[in-house]
Amino acid sequence: MSRSAHPAGPRYADVLPEGHYSPPPADLNALDPKVWAQTVTRDEDGVVTVGGIAVTELAERFGTPAYLLDEADFRSRVRAWRTAFGSEADVFYAGKAFLSRAVVRWLDEEGLNLDVCSGTELATALSAGMPAERIAFHGNNKSKAEIHRAVEAGVGRIVLDSFQEIVRVAHIAQSLGKRQKVQIRITVGVEAHTHEFIATAHEDQKFGIPLAGGQAAEAVRRALRLDGLELVGIHSHIGSQIFDMSGFEVAAHRVVRLLREIRDEHGIELPEIDLGGGLGIAYTSDDDPREPHEIAKALNEIVSRECEAARLRTPRISVEPGRAIVGPTAFTLYEVGTIKPLEGLRTYVSVDGGMSDNIRTALYDAEYSVALVSRVSDAAPMLVRVVGKHCESGDIVVKDAFLPADLAPGDLIAVPATGAYCRSMASNYNHALRPPVVAVADGEARVIVRRETEEDLLRLDVG
Ligand code: LLP
């Protein structure tokens, strides 16, 4: 098919309803630092580099699709969070966003704590040498074996999520002759402005114990009665990909109100309050996330103000950012396979991955951007939908974006901001082999999670 058969950009206005599209960027070759990892740039040949290495070389060495993670960026974000919150607060990286042993070591070296939410995440953390007391263990249905392992290992805290769990953790701790530090996760009844599936503080859902109807106060009563537990605080996580701080404000207000009620009823002031994670990142140039120091300032002010009003000593604050640390640090590198212009509609660009390496678009209607990274181009913008190779029409990676109209099979394109919840939610759909995570820093690239092989898959198939 001749290149001229690819309809160029202007048609986008016909196919997307007014207000549902952004016009093509002025320069398709530009890389917006808001969405790309810190060391990403183009070399003099126009090839995108990360950590000083060209993506063409990385594709040759490690294949595509691949997640390329900018280690310097990861470390600097970790430091920014730690510095912003200082020694008066604790930052726990939420491992669910992306966890590997290298990541655990980086966190340990940079002095951050870790939040895990399964026995296997815990095992990963411990196997990489994270001190157990710097780990918090989450989850709405931890098994007895998982609880046993966590208590035995000596995790710094377990976040209790139900009435059953209060008793389970207490019994297990007692049987091990221990007193386990715990927090109680409550739902404060906040409607976070985010996708329904990632909002977690309204009451009609599986996480936490509702403040409403006095349930949280009752959970506190029960936890205080049990010898195996040391109740150290209250936990609230209102959701994910949130930009607006007002949800945290309401949450903090309600958590502090509970702390005051606890003081009035039991004569104790709980020393900790955890406000969870959920801070948003830029997936496209339209998103404007806050910096860690602004977030720290806002949260500290909110909690101090609320505590002052309630005449409580300000408790130690903790937060659990996952996406805000790892999300922007990686991008997914794909090779363009087929290009299908649909006259009057849009051009479908198929890549060698898809919903198996990024389920977020299909699951949450997430928006991403995309760029041609193996070369620059002066061609006109063409409206594209970047799709995968799976047997499903919802297999979309980037719903609406612009790429140069001379895009051709074999070109490398990359989707930025895929560090969080992409590899960690990857699947083997259609027996796809999950891509590697390659850490790049100072001109060196190193596989930290290797690509799955056919053998890996067939080894599980024992029928
Ligand atoms: N703390 C708790 C208790 C959480 O449940 C979560 C996320 C976090 C912290 C970290 O949230 P973050 O800072 O990463 O937003 N798969 C979804 C996100 C699910 C988040 C689950 N919990 C996505 O791809 O958007």
CSV table of C-alpha atoms and ligand atoms in Angstrom, one decimal:
chain,number,residue,atom,x,y,z
A,1,MET,CA,0.0,0.0,0.0
A,2,SER,CA,1.4,3.4,-0.9
A,3,ARG,CA,2.1,5.8,1.9
A,4,SER,CA,-0.3,8.3,0.4
A,5,ALA,CA,-3.1,5.9,1.2
A,6,HIS,CA,-2.7,6.8,4.8
A,7,PRO,CA,-5.1,9.6,5.5
A,8,ALA,CA,-3.4,12.4,7.3
A,9,GLY,CA,-4.6,14.1,10.4
A,10,PRO,CA,-7.2,16.6,9.6
A,11,ARG,CA,-9.9,13.9,9.5
A,12,TYR,CA,-9.7,13.6,13.3
A,13,ALA,CA,-12.3,16.3,13.6
A,14,ASP,CA,-14.8,14.3,11.7
A,15,VAL,CA,-14.5,11.1,13.7
A,16,LEU,CA,-14.3,12.2,17.3
A,17,PRO,CA,-17.0,14.2,18.8
A,18,GLU,CA,-16.2,17.8,19.7
A,19,GLY,CA,-14.4,18.1,23.0
A,20,HIS,CA,-13.2,14.4,22.9
A,21,TYR,CA,-10.0,15.0,21.2
A,22,SER,CA,-7.0,17.2,21.6
A,23,PRO,CA,-5.6,18.6,18.4
A,24,PRO,CA,-2.3,17.1,17.1
A,25,PRO,CA,0.7,18.4,18.9
A,26,ALA,CA,2.6,21.2,17.1
A,27,ASP,CA,5.7,18.9,16.9
A,28,LEU,CA,5.2,15.2,16.7
A,29,ASN,CA,8.9,14.6,17.4
A,30,ALA,CA,8.9,16.5,20.7
A,31,LEU,CA,8.9,14.4,23.9
A,32,ASP,CA,6.9,16.1,26.7
A,33,PRO,CA,9.0,15.7,29.9
A,34,LYS,CA,5.7,15.5,31.8
A,35,VAL,CA,5.0,12.0,30.4
A,36,TRP,CA,8.5,10.7,29.6
A,37,ALA,CA,11.1,9.4,32.1
A,38,GLN,CA,13.7,12.0,33.1
A,39,THR,CA,16.7,10.8,31.0
A,40,VAL,CA,14.6,10.3,27.8
A,41,THR,CA,15.8,12.4,24.9
A,42,ARG,CA,16.6,12.2,21.2
A,43,ASP,CA,20.2,11.7,19.9
A,44,GLU,CA,21.6,13.6,17.0
A,45,ASP,CA,20.1,11.0,14.6
A,46,GLY,CA,16.7,11.5,16.0
A,47,VAL,CA,16.6,8.2,17.8
A,48,VAL,CA,15.2,8.3,21.3
A,49,THR,CA,17.6,7.3,24.1
A,50,VAL,CA,17.0,6.5,27.7
A,51,GLY,CA,19.8,6.4,30.3
A,52,GLY,CA,22.1,7.2,27.4
A,53,ILE,CA,21.2,4.2,25.2
A,54,ALA,CA,19.3,4.3,21.9
A,55,VAL,CA,16.0,2.4,21.8
A,56,THR,CA,17.1,0.9,18.6
A,57,GLU,CA,20.0,-0.8,20.4
A,58,LEU,CA,17.8,-1.8,23.3
A,59,ALA,CA,15.3,-3.3,20.9
A,60,GLU,CA,18.0,-5.3,19.2
A,61,ARG,CA,19.5,-6.5,22.5
A,62,PHE,CA,16.3,-7.3,24.4
A,63,GLY,CA,13.6,-7.6,21.8
A,64,THR,CA,10.1,-6.0,21.8
A,65,PRO,CA,7.8,-5.4,23.4
A,66,ALA,CA,9.8,-4.4,26.5
A,67,TYR,CA,9.4,-2.1,29.4
A,68,LEU,CA,12.3,0.2,29.7
A,69,LEU,CA,12.8,1.6,33.2
A,70,ASP,CA,14.9,4.7,33.9
A,71,GLU,CA,16.6,3.8,37.1
A,72,ALA,CA,18.0,7.3,37.8
A,73,ASP,CA,14.5,8.6,37.5
A,74,PHE,CA,13.1,6.0,39.9
A,75,ARG,CA,15.7,6.7,42.5
A,76,SER,CA,15.2,10.5,42.2
A,77,ARG,CA,11.5,10.1,42.6
A,78,VAL,CA,12.0,8.0,45.7
A,79,ARG,CA,14.3,10.6,47.1
A,80,ALA,CA,11.9,13.4,46.3
A,81,TRP,CA,9.1,11.6,48.3
A,82,ARG,CA,11.4,10.8,51.2
A,83,THR,CA,12.8,14.4,51.3
A,84,ALA,CA,9.3,15.9,51.0
A,85,PHE,CA,7.9,14.0,53.9
A,86,GLY,CA,11.2,14.2,56.0
A,87,SER,CA,11.9,12.3,59.2
A,88,GLU,CA,8.6,13.1,60.7
A,89,ALA,CA,6.6,10.9,58.3
A,90,ASP,CA,6.9,7.5,56.6
A,91,VAL,CA,6.7,6.8,52.9
A,92,PHE,CA,5.8,3.3,51.9
A,93,TYR,CA,6.2,2.4,48.2
A,94,ALA,CA,3.1,0.5,47.1
A,95,GLY,CA,4.7,-2.7,45.6
A,96,LYS,CA,1.5,-3.6,43.7
A,97,ALA,CA,2.3,-0.9,41.1
A,98,PHE,CA,5.5,-2.8,40.2
A,99,LEU,CA,7.7,-5.0,42.3
A,100,SER,CA,10.9,-6.8,41.6
A,101,ARG,CA,14.0,-7.6,43.6
A,102,ALA,CA,16.0,-4.8,42.0
A,103,VAL,CA,13.2,-2.3,42.9
A,104,VAL,CA,13.2,-3.6,46.5
A,105,ARG,CA,17.0,-3.0,46.7
A,106,TRP,CA,16.7,0.5,45.3
A,107,LEU,CA,14.0,1.3,47.9
A,108,ASP,CA,16.1,-0.1,50.6
A,109,GLU,CA,19.2,1.8,49.5
A,110,GLU,CA,17.2,5.0,49.2
A,111,GLY,CA,15.6,4.5,52.7
A,112,LEU,CA,12.0,4.0,51.7
A,113,ASN,CA,9.5,1.5,53.2
A,114,LEU,CA,7.4,-0.9,51.3
A,115,ASP,CA,3.7,-1.8,51.3
A,116,VAL,CA,3.0,-5.4,50.1
A,117,CYS,CA,-0.4,-7.0,49.6
A,118,SER,CA,0.2,-10.7,49.1
A,119,GLY,CA,2.4,-13.4,50.6
A,120,THR,CA,4.3,-13.5,47.3
A,121,GLU,CA,5.0,-9.7,47.3
A,122,LEU,CA,6.2,-10.2,50.9
A,123,ALA,CA,8.4,-13.1,49.8
A,124,THR,CA,9.9,-10.9,47.0
A,125,ALA,CA,10.6,-8.1,49.4
A,126,LEU,CA,12.2,-10.4,52.1
A,127,SER,CA,14.3,-12.3,49.5
A,128,ALA,CA,15.8,-9.0,48.3
A,129,GLY,CA,16.8,-8.1,51.8
A,130,MET,CA,14.1,-5.5,52.8
A,131,PRO,CA,14.1,-5.4,56.6
A,132,ALA,CA,10.7,-6.8,57.7
A,133,GLU,CA,10.1,-3.9,60.1
A,134,ARG,CA,10.0,-1.6,57.1
A,135,ILE,CA,7.2,-3.6,55.5
A,136,ALA,CA,3.5,-3.0,55.8
A,137,PHE,CA,1.1,-5.9,54.9
A,138,HIS,CA,-2.2,-5.1,53.2
A,139,GLY,CA,-5.1,-7.0,51.7
A,140,ASN,CA,-8.8,-7.6,52.2
A,141,ASN,CA,-8.5,-11.3,52.4
A,142,LYS,CA,-5.1,-12.3,53.7
A,143,SER,CA,-4.9,-16.1,54.2
A,144,LYS,CA,-3.9,-17.5,57.6
A,145,ALA,CA,-0.7,-18.7,56.0
A,146,GLU,CA,0.1,-15.2,54.7
A,147,ILE,CA,-0.6,-13.7,58.1
A,148,HIS,CA,1.5,-16.3,59.8
A,149,ARG,CA,4.4,-15.6,57.5
A,150,ALA,CA,4.1,-11.9,57.9
A,151,VAL,CA,3.9,-12.0,61.7
A,152,GLU,CA,6.7,-14.6,61.9
A,153,ALA,CA,8.9,-12.4,59.7
A,154,GLY,CA,8.3,-9.5,61.9
A,155,VAL,CA,6.6,-7.0,59.5
A,156,GLY,CA,6.4,-3.5,60.8
A,157,ARG,CA,2.6,-3.4,60.6
A,158,ILE,CA,-0.4,-5.3,59.3
A,159,VAL,CA,-3.3,-3.3,58.1
A,160,LEU,CA,-6.5,-5.0,59.3
A,161,ASP,CA,-9.3,-4.9,56.8
A,162,SER,CA,-12.2,-6.8,58.4
A,163,PHE,CA,-13.6,-8.0,61.8
A,164,GLN,CA,-12.5,-11.6,61.0
A,165,GLU,CA,-9.0,-10.4,60.4
A,166,ILE,CA,-8.7,-8.6,63.7
A,167,VAL,CA,-9.3,-12.0,65.4
A,168,ARG,CA,-7.1,-14.0,63.0
A,169,VAL,CA,-4.1,-11.7,63.3
A,170,ALA,CA,-4.4,-11.6,67.1
A,171,HIS,CA,-4.6,-15.4,67.4
A,172,ILE,CA,-1.7,-16.0,65.1
A,173,ALA,CA,0.5,-13.4,66.8
A,174,GLN,CA,-0.4,-14.9,70.2
A,175,SER,CA,0.4,-18.4,69.0
A,176,LEU,CA,3.8,-17.1,67.9
A,177,GLY,CA,4.3,-15.3,71.2
A,178,LYS,CA,4.2,-11.9,69.6
A,179,ARG,CA,2.4,-8.7,69.8
A,180,GLN,CA,1.8,-7.4,66.2
A,181,LYS,CA,1.6,-3.7,65.4
A,182,VAL,CA,-1.5,-3.1,63.4
A,183,GLN,CA,-3.5,-0.3,61.8
A,184,ILE,CA,-7.2,-0.6,61.0
A,185,ARG,CA,-8.2,0.4,57.5
A,186,ILE,CA,-11.5,2.3,57.4
A,187,THR,CA,-13.7,3.6,54.6
A,188,VAL,CA,-14.4,7.3,55.2
A,189,GLY,CA,-17.2,7.6,52.7
A,190,VAL,CA,-15.4,9.9,50.2
A,191,GLU,CA,-16.2,9.7,46.6
A,192,ALA,CA,-12.8,10.1,44.9
A,193,HIS,CA,-12.8,11.6,41.5
A,194,THR,CA,-11.4,8.7,39.6
A,195,HIS,CA,-12.5,5.6,37.7
A,196,GLU,CA,-15.1,3.5,39.7
A,197,PHE,CA,-12.8,0.4,39.8
A,198,ILE,CA,-10.0,2.3,41.4
A,199,ALA,CA,-11.9,4.4,43.9
A,200,THR,CA,-11.8,2.8,47.4
A,201,ALA,CA,-13.2,5.1,50.1
A,202,HIS,CA,-16.9,5.0,49.4
A,203,GLU,CA,-18.7,2.5,51.6
A,204,ASP,CA,-20.2,0.2,49.0
A,205,GLN,CA,-17.1,-1.9,48.3
A,206,LYS,CA,-14.8,-4.6,49.6
A,207,PHE,CA,-12.0,-2.7,51.3
A,208,GLY,CA,-11.9,-1.5,54.8
A,209,ILE,CA,-14.3,-1.1,57.7
A,210,PRO,CA,-16.9,1.7,57.3
A,211,LEU,CA,-16.9,4.6,59.7
A,212,ALA,CA,-20.6,4.7,59.1
A,213,GLY,CA,-22.8,3.1,61.7
A,214,GLY,CA,-20.0,3.0,64.3
A,215,GLN,CA,-18.4,0.0,62.7
A,216,ALA,CA,-14.9,1.4,62.7
A,217,ALA,CA,-15.2,2.4,66.3
A,218,GLU,CA,-16.3,-1.1,67.1
A,219,ALA,CA,-13.3,-2.6,65.3
A,220,VAL,CA,-11.1,-0.4,67.4
A,221,ARG,CA,-12.8,-1.6,70.6
A,222,ARG,CA,-12.2,-5.2,69.6
A,223,ALA,CA,-8.6,-4.7,68.5
A,224,LEU,CA,-7.8,-2.9,71.8
A,225,ARG,CA,-9.1,-5.9,73.8
A,226,LEU,CA,-6.8,-8.5,72.1
A,227,ASP,CA,-3.4,-9.2,73.6
A,228,GLY,CA,-1.8,-10.2,70.3
A,229,LEU,CA,-2.4,-6.8,68.8
A,230,GLU,CA,-0.8,-3.4,69.3
A,231,LEU,CA,-3.1,-0.9,67.6
A,232,VAL,CA,-0.9,1.9,66.4
A,233,GLY,CA,-3.1,3.8,63.9
A,234,ILE,CA,-5.9,4.2,61.4
A,235,HIS,CA,-5.5,3.8,57.7
A,236,SER,CA,-7.5,5.3,54.8
A,237,HIS,CA,-6.9,4.9,51.1
A,238,ILE,CA,-9.4,6.8,49.0
A,239,GLY,CA,-8.5,5.6,45.5
A,240,SER,CA,-6.0,6.0,42.6
A,241,GLN,CA,-5.0,8.5,39.9
A,242,ILE,CA,-6.3,11.4,42.0
A,243,PHE,CA,-5.3,15.0,41.3
A,244,ASP,CA,-7.6,16.9,43.6
A,245,MET,CA,-6.5,17.1,47.2
A,246,SER,CA,-10.0,17.7,48.6
A,247,GLY,CA,-10.7,14.0,48.9
A,248,PHE,CA,-7.7,13.6,51.2
A,249,GLU,CA,-8.9,16.6,53.2
A,250,VAL,CA,-12.3,15.0,53.9
A,251,ALA,CA,-10.6,11.7,54.6
A,252,ALA,CA,-8.1,13.3,57.1
A,253,HIS,CA,-10.9,15.2,58.8
A,254,ARG,CA,-12.9,12.0,59.3
A,255,VAL,CA,-9.9,9.9,60.4
A,256,VAL,CA,-9.0,12.6,63.0
A,257,ARG,CA,-12.6,12.6,64.2
A,258,LEU,CA,-12.3,8.9,64.8
A,259,LEU,CA,-9.0,9.5,66.7
A,260,ARG,CA,-10.7,12.0,68.9
A,261,GLU,CA,-13.6,9.6,69.6
A,262,ILE,CA,-11.0,6.9,70.5
A,263,ARG,CA,-9.3,9.3,72.9
A,264,ASP,CA,-12.6,10.2,74.5
A,265,GLU,CA,-13.7,6.6,74.8
A,266,HIS,CA,-10.5,4.8,75.7
A,267,GLY,CA,-8.2,7.5,76.9
A,268,ILE,CA,-5.5,6.8,74.3
A,269,GLU,CA,-4.2,8.8,71.4
A,270,LEU,CA,-3.2,6.5,68.5
A,271,PRO,CA,0.2,7.6,67.3
A,272,GLU,CA,-0.2,6.9,63.5
A,273,ILE,CA,-2.4,7.9,60.6
A,274,ASP,CA,-1.9,6.5,57.1
A,275,LEU,CA,-3.5,8.4,54.2
A,276,GLY,CA,-2.7,5.7,51.6
A,277,GLY,CA,-1.6,6.3,48.1
A,278,GLY,CA,-3.4,7.3,44.9
A,279,LEU,CA,-1.6,10.4,43.7
A,280,GLY,CA,-2.1,10.9,40.0
A,281,ILE,CA,0.6,11.1,37.3
A,282,ALA,CA,0.6,12.5,33.8
A,283,TYR,CA,-0.3,9.9,31.2
A,284,THR,CA,-0.8,12.6,28.5
A,285,SER,CA,0.2,16.2,28.3
A,286,ASP,CA,-3.3,17.2,29.5
A,287,ASP,CA,-2.6,15.9,33.0
A,288,ASP,CA,-1.0,18.1,35.7
A,289,PRO,CA,0.2,16.1,38.7
A,290,ARG,CA,1.5,17.7,41.9
A,291,GLU,CA,5.0,17.4,43.1
A,292,PRO,CA,5.7,15.3,46.2
A,293,HIS,CA,6.7,18.4,48.2
A,294,GLU,CA,3.4,20.1,47.4
A,295,ILE,CA,1.5,16.9,48.4
A,296,ALA,CA,3.5,16.6,51.7
A,297,LYS,CA,2.9,20.2,52.6
A,298,ALA,CA,-0.8,19.9,51.9
A,299,LEU,CA,-1.3,16.6,53.8
A,300,ASN,CA,0.8,17.8,56.8
A,301,GLU,CA,-1.2,21.0,57.0
A,302,ILE,CA,-4.5,19.2,56.7
A,303,VAL,CA,-3.7,16.7,59.5
A,304,SER,CA,-2.1,19.3,61.8
A,305,ARG,CA,-5.1,21.6,61.4
A,306,GLU,CA,-7.6,18.9,62.1
A,307,CYS,CA,-5.6,17.6,65.1
A,308,GLU,CA,-5.3,21.1,66.5
A,309,ALA,CA,-9.0,21.6,66.2
A,310,ALA,CA,-9.6,18.2,67.9
A,311,ARG,CA,-6.9,19.0,70.6
A,312,LEU,CA,-4.9,15.9,69.7
A,313,ARG,CA,-1.2,15.5,69.3
A,314,THR,CA,-0.4,15.3,65.6
A,315,PRO,CA,0.1,11.6,64.8
A,316,ARG,CA,3.0,10.4,62.6
A,317,ILE,CA,1.7,10.5,59.0
A,318,SER,CA,2.4,7.8,56.5
A,319,VAL,CA,1.6,7.6,52.8
A,320,GLU,CA,1.8,4.8,50.2
A,321,PRO,CA,2.5,6.1,46.7
A,322,GLY,CA,2.9,3.5,44.0
A,323,ARG,CA,2.1,4.9,40.6
A,324,ALA,CA,3.5,8.4,41.5
A,325,ILE,CA,6.9,6.8,42.0
A,326,VAL,CA,7.2,4.1,39.3
A,327,GLY,CA,4.6,5.2,36.8
A,328,PRO,CA,6.5,7.9,34.9
A,329,THR,CA,9.9,6.0,35.1
A,330,ALA,CA,9.2,3.5,32.4
A,331,PHE,CA,7.8,3.3,28.8
A,332,THR,CA,6.8,0.3,26.7
A,333,LEU,CA,8.7,-0.2,23.5
A,334,TYR,CA,6.8,-1.8,20.6
A,335,GLU,CA,7.5,-2.6,17.0
A,336,VAL,CA,4.9,-1.6,14.5
A,337,GLY,CA,3.6,-4.7,12.7
A,338,THR,CA,0.6,-3.8,10.5
A,339,ILE,CA,-0.9,-0.5,9.6
A,340,LYS,CA,-4.6,-0.4,8.5
A,341,PRO,CA,-6.0,3.0,7.3
A,342,LEU,CA,-9.8,2.9,7.5
A,343,GLU,CA,-11.1,5.6,5.1
A,344,GLY,CA,-13.0,8.3,7.0
A,345,LEU,CA,-12.3,6.7,10.4
A,346,ARG,CA,-8.8,6.3,11.6
A,347,THR,CA,-5.6,4.3,11.1
A,348,TYR,CA,-5.1,1.2,13.2
A,349,VAL,CA,-1.5,0.6,14.1
A,350,SER,CA,-0.9,-2.9,15.4
A,351,VAL,CA,2.0,-3.6,17.7
A,352,ASP,CA,3.7,-6.8,18.9
A,353,GLY,CA,2.1,-6.6,22.4
A,354,GLY,CA,-1.3,-5.3,23.6
A,355,MET,CA,-3.7,-5.9,26.4
A,356,SER,CA,-1.4,-8.6,27.8
A,357,ASP,CA,1.2,-6.0,28.7
A,358,ASN,CA,-1.1,-3.0,29.3
A,359,ILE,CA,-4.7,-3.9,30.4
A,360,ARG,CA,-5.3,-0.4,31.7
A,361,THR,CA,-6.9,1.1,28.5
A,362,ALA,CA,-9.3,-1.8,28.2
A,363,LEU,CA,-10.1,-1.9,31.9
A,364,TYR,CA,-10.2,1.7,33.0
A,365,ASP,CA,-10.5,3.6,29.7
A,366,ALA,CA,-7.1,4.9,30.5
A,367,GLU,CA,-5.5,7.4,28.2
A,368,TYR,CA,-1.9,7.2,27.0
A,369,SER,CA,0.2,9.0,24.5
A,370,VAL,CA,2.6,7.5,22.0
A,371,ALA,CA,5.6,8.5,19.9
A,372,LEU,CA,7.7,7.3,17.0
A,373,VAL,CA,11.0,6.7,18.7
A,374,SER,CA,13.3,5.0,16.2
A,375,ARG,CA,13.6,8.1,14.0
A,376,VAL,CA,12.1,11.6,13.5
A,377,SER,CA,9.6,12.4,10.8
A,378,ASP,CA,8.3,15.5,9.2
A,379,ALA,CA,5.2,13.8,7.8
A,380,ALA,CA,1.8,15.2,8.7
A,381,PRO,CA,0.0,13.9,11.8
A,382,MET,CA,-2.3,11.0,11.3
A,383,LEU,CA,-4.9,10.0,13.8
A,384,VAL,CA,-4.2,6.5,15.0
A,385,ARG,CA,-5.4,3.9,17.4
A,386,VAL,CA,-2.6,1.7,18.7
A,387,VAL,CA,-3.8,-1.8,19.1
A,388,GLY,CA,-2.3,-5.1,20.1
A,389,LYS,CA,-2.2,-8.5,18.5
A,390,HIS,CA,-4.8,-10.2,20.7
A,391,CYS,CA,-8.0,-11.8,19.5
A,392,GLU,CA,-10.3,-9.2,20.8
A,393,SER,CA,-11.4,-5.8,19.4
A,394,GLY,CA,-11.1,-4.2,22.8
A,395,ASP,CA,-7.3,-4.9,22.7
A,396,ILE,CA,-6.4,-1.2,22.6
A,397,VAL,CA,-3.2,0.3,24.0
A,398,VAL,CA,-3.7,4.0,23.0
A,399,LYS,CA,-7.2,5.0,22.0
A,400,ASP,CA,-6.6,8.2,20.1
A,401,ALA,CA,-3.3,9.7,19.3
A,402,PHE,CA,-1.2,11.1,16.5
A,403,LEU,CA,1.7,9.6,14.8
A,404,PRO,CA,3.4,10.7,11.6
A,405,ALA,CA,1.6,9.6,8.4
A,406,ASP,CA,4.8,8.0,7.0
A,407,LEU,CA,4.8,5.4,9.9
A,408,ALA,CA,5.8,2.1,8.5
A,409,PRO,CA,6.0,-1.6,9.7
A,410,GLY,CA,9.3,-2.1,11.5
A,411,ASP,CA,9.3,1.4,13.1
A,412,LEU,CA,9.6,1.4,16.9
A,413,ILE,CA,7.0,3.3,18.8
A,414,ALA,CA,6.8,3.8,22.6
A,415,VAL,CA,4.0,4.4,25.1
A,416,PRO,CA,5.2,6.5,28.1
A,417,ALA,CA,4.2,6.3,31.7
A,418,THR,CA,3.7,2.5,31.8
A,419,GLY,CA,5.8,1.9,34.9
A,420,ALA,CA,2.8,1.3,37.2
A,421,TYR,CA,0.2,-1.4,36.9
A,422,CYS,CA,1.3,-2.6,33.4
A,423,ARG,CA,3.9,-5.3,34.0
A,424,SER,CA,2.3,-6.0,37.4
A,425,MET,CA,-1.1,-6.6,35.7
A,426,ALA,CA,0.3,-8.3,32.6
A,427,SER,CA,-1.3,-11.6,31.5
A,428,ASN,CA,-0.6,-14.6,29.3
A,429,TYR,CA,-3.7,-14.0,27.3
A,430,ASN,CA,-3.4,-15.9,24.0
A,431,HIS,CA,-0.3,-17.4,25.6
A,432,ALA,CA,1.5,-14.1,25.2
A,433,LEU,CA,4.9,-14.2,26.8
A,434,ARG,CA,5.1,-11.3,29.3
A,435,PRO,CA,7.8,-8.8,28.3
A,436,PRO,CA,11.0,-8.1,30.2
A,437,VAL,CA,11.7,-5.1,32.4
A,438,VAL,CA,15.0,-3.6,31.5
A,439,ALA,CA,16.6,-1.1,33.8
A,440,VAL,CA,18.7,1.5,32.1
A,441,ALA,CA,21.1,3.9,33.8
A,442,ASP,CA,24.3,5.7,32.9
A,443,GLY,CA,24.8,3.9,29.5
A,444,GLU,CA,24.2,0.5,31.0
A,445,ALA,CA,21.1,-1.7,30.5
A,446,ARG,CA,20.3,-4.7,32.7
A,447,VAL,CA,17.3,-7.0,32.6
A,448,ILE,CA,15.6,-7.0,36.0
A,449,VAL,CA,12.7,-9.1,35.1
A,450,ARG,CA,13.4,-11.4,32.1
A,451,ARG,CA,11.0,-12.1,29.2
A,452,GLU,CA,8.9,-15.2,29.7
A,453,THR,CA,9.8,-18.0,27.4
A,454,GLU,CA,7.7,-20.7,25.7
A,455,GLU,CA,9.3,-23.1,28.1
A,456,ASP,CA,8.1,-21.1,31.1
A,457,LEU,CA,4.6,-21.4,29.9
A,458,LEU,CA,4.8,-25.1,28.9
A,459,ARG,CA,6.3,-26.0,32.3
A,460,LEU,CA,3.0,-25.0,33.9
A,461,ASP,CA,1.0,-27.1,31.5
A,462,VAL,CA,1.3,-30.5,33.1
A,463,GLY,CA,-1.8,-32.2,31.7
B,1,LLP,N1,-2.2,1.9,49.3
B,1,LLP,C1,-3.3,1.1,49.2
B,1,LLP,C2,-3.9,0.5,50.4
B,1,LLP,C3,-3.7,0.7,47.9
B,1,LLP,O1,-4.8,-0.1,47.8
B,1,LLP,C4,-3.1,1.2,46.8
B,1,LLP,C5,-3.5,0.9,45.4
B,1,LLP,C6,-2.0,2.1,46.9
B,1,LLP,C7,-1.6,2.4,48.2
B,1,LLP,C8,-1.2,2.7,45.8
B,1,LLP,O2,-2.0,3.5,45.0
B,1,LLP,P1,-1.2,4.4,43.8
B,1,LLP,O3,-0.4,5.4,44.5
B,1,LLP,O4,-0.4,3.4,43.1
B,1,LLP,O5,-2.3,4.9,43.0
B,1,LLP,N2,-4.7,-1.2,38.9
B,1,LLP,C9,-5.1,0.2,39.1
B,1,LLP,C10,-4.8,0.8,40.4
B,1,LLP,C11,-5.2,-0.1,41.6
B,1,LLP,C12,-4.7,0.5,42.8
B,1,LLP,C13,-4.9,-0.4,44.0
B,1,LLP,N3,-4.5,0.1,45.2
B,1,LLP,C14,-4.6,1.1,37.9
B,1,LLP,O6,-4.0,0.5,37.1
B,1,LLP,O7,-4.9,2.2,37.9
